[in-house]
PDB file of C-alpha atoms in Angstrom:
ATOM      1  CA  MET A   1      80.202 -39.976  56.187  1.00 78.00           C
ATOM      2  CA  THR A   2      78.900 -38.011  59.325  1.00 86.00           C
ATOM      3  CA  THR A   3      78.148 -35.466  57.462  1.00 91.00           C
ATOM      4  CA  GLY A   4      75.138 -37.432  54.823  1.00 92.00           C
ATOM      5  CA  SER A   5      73.700 -38.652  57.762  1.00 92.00           C
ATOM      6  CA  ASN A   6      73.326 -34.935  59.248  1.00 92.00           C
ATOM      7  CA  PHE A   7      72.033 -33.726  55.251  1.00 94.00           C
ATOM      8  CA  LEU A   8      69.139 -36.906  55.186  1.00 95.00           C
ATOM      9  CA  ASN A   9      68.186 -35.512  58.656  1.00 92.00           C
ATOM     10  CA  GLU A  10      66.808 -32.434  56.399  1.00 94.00           C
ATOM     11  CA  HIS A  11      64.855 -35.462  53.911  1.00 95.00           C
ATOM     12  CA  ILE A  12      63.915 -38.012  57.239  1.00 96.00           C
ATOM     13  CA  ILE A  13      60.316 -38.333  59.004  1.00 96.00           C
ATOM     14  CA  GLU A  14      60.063 -35.427  61.913  1.00 95.00           C
ATOM     15  CA  LYS A  15      60.134 -37.985  64.762  1.00 97.00           C
ATOM     16  CA  ALA A  16      62.757 -40.150  63.466  1.00 98.00           C
ATOM     17  CA  ARG A  17      66.198 -39.264  64.700  1.00 97.00           C
ATOM     18  CA  VAL A  18      69.796 -39.948  63.599  1.00 97.00           C
ATOM     19  CA  HIS A  19      72.965 -40.150  66.007  1.00 96.00           C
ATOM     20  CA  TYR A  20      76.322 -40.782  66.019  1.00 95.00           C
ATOM     21  CA  ALA A  21      79.814 -41.669  67.775  1.00 95.00           C
ATOM     22  CA  ILE A  22      82.743 -41.075  66.490  1.00 92.00           C
ATOM     23  CA  THR A  23      84.346 -44.870  68.138  1.00 93.00           C
ATOM     24  CA  ASP A  24      87.889 -44.921  67.058  1.00 92.00           C
ATOM     25  CA  THR A  25      89.278 -42.139  65.103  1.00 88.00           C
ATOM     26  CA  GLY A  26      92.235 -44.469  63.271  1.00 89.00           C
ATOM     27  CA  GLY A  27      94.622 -42.811  65.194  1.00 89.00           C
ATOM     28  CA  VAL A  28      96.261 -39.817  66.861  1.00 88.00           C
ATOM     29  CA  SER A  29      97.229 -37.072  64.746  1.00 88.00           C
ATOM     30  CA  PRO A  30      94.394 -35.149  64.731  1.00 85.00           C
ATOM     31  CA  ASN A  31      95.374 -33.396  61.002  1.00 89.00           C
ATOM     32  CA  VAL A  32      95.951 -36.017  59.359  1.00 90.00           C
ATOM     33  CA  VAL A  33      93.637 -38.455  57.181  1.00 86.00           C
ATOM     34  CA  GLN A  34      92.904 -41.852  58.419  1.00 89.00           C
ATOM     35  CA  ALA A  35      93.182 -44.987  56.862  1.00 89.00           C
ATOM     36  CA  GLN A  36      89.909 -46.306  58.686  1.00 90.00           C
ATOM     37  CA  ALA A  37      87.636 -45.398  61.148  1.00 88.00           C
ATOM     38  CA  GLU A  38      84.982 -46.568  62.936  1.00 93.00           C
ATOM     39  CA  VAL A  39      81.490 -45.253  64.055  1.00 93.00           C
ATOM     40  CA  LEU A  40      78.370 -46.328  65.592  1.00 95.00           C
ATOM     41  CA  TYR A  41      74.592 -45.149  64.789  1.00 96.00           C
ATOM     42  CA  LEU A  42      71.174 -44.908  66.015  1.00 97.00           C
ATOM     43  CA  ILE A  43      68.711 -44.627  64.512  1.00 97.00           C
ATOM     44  CA  ARG A  44      64.763 -44.466  66.093  1.00 97.00           C
ATOM     45  CA  ALA A  45      61.660 -43.795  64.431  1.00 98.00           C
ATOM     46  CA  PRO A  46      57.766 -44.358  66.031  1.00 97.00           C
ATOM     47  CA  GLU A  47      57.998 -47.368  63.296  1.00 98.00           C
ATOM     48  CA  MET A  48      60.026 -50.374  62.513  1.00 98.00           C
ATOM     49  CA  ALA A  49      59.665 -49.900  58.875  1.00 98.00           C
ATOM     50  CA  ASP A  50      60.645 -46.396  58.409  1.00 98.00           C
ATOM     51  CA  ALA A  51      64.269 -46.865  61.273  1.00 98.00           C
ATOM     52  CA  GLN A  52      64.924 -49.686  57.950  1.00 98.00           C
ATOM     53  CA  GLN A  53      64.142 -47.055  55.484  1.00 97.00           C
ATOM     54  CA  ILE A  54      66.331 -44.810  57.250  1.00 97.00           C
ATOM     55  CA  PHE A  55      69.365 -47.481  57.248  1.00 97.00           C
ATOM     56  CA  ALA A  56      68.798 -48.159  54.111  1.00 97.00           C
ATOM     57  CA  ARG A  57      69.344 -44.723  52.939  1.00 96.00           C
ATOM     58  CA  ILE A  58      72.184 -44.133  55.837  1.00 95.00           C
ATOM     59  CA  GLU A  59      73.602 -47.915  54.307  1.00 95.00           C
ATOM     60  CA  LYS A  60      74.324 -45.874  50.080  1.00 95.00           C
ATOM     61  CA  ILE A  61      75.737 -42.835  51.975  1.00 93.00           C
ATOM     62  CA  ALA A  62      78.236 -45.677  53.748  1.00 92.00           C
ATOM     63  CA  ARG A  63      78.577 -46.903  50.243  1.00 92.00           C
ATOM     64  CA  GLY A  64      79.187 -42.988  49.279  1.00 90.00           C
ATOM     65  CA  PRO A  65      79.107 -42.790  44.825  1.00 87.00           C
ATOM     66  CA  ARG A  66      79.457 -45.874  42.240  1.00 80.00           C
TER      67      ARG A  66
END
């Protein structure tokens, strides 16, 4: 998810920013892919419409391929 949003940065308007923090890693073992994790995203843009478009694209990244 975070990799996808990092790649998205190349395709959004220049003044927009996407920040994230991993708030729950799902466990304590660093070498195991956990069943669940949580991440918090903050989207900044000069116009609300721009932020909403970026949000929609990040939601699509979170859902994954269909």
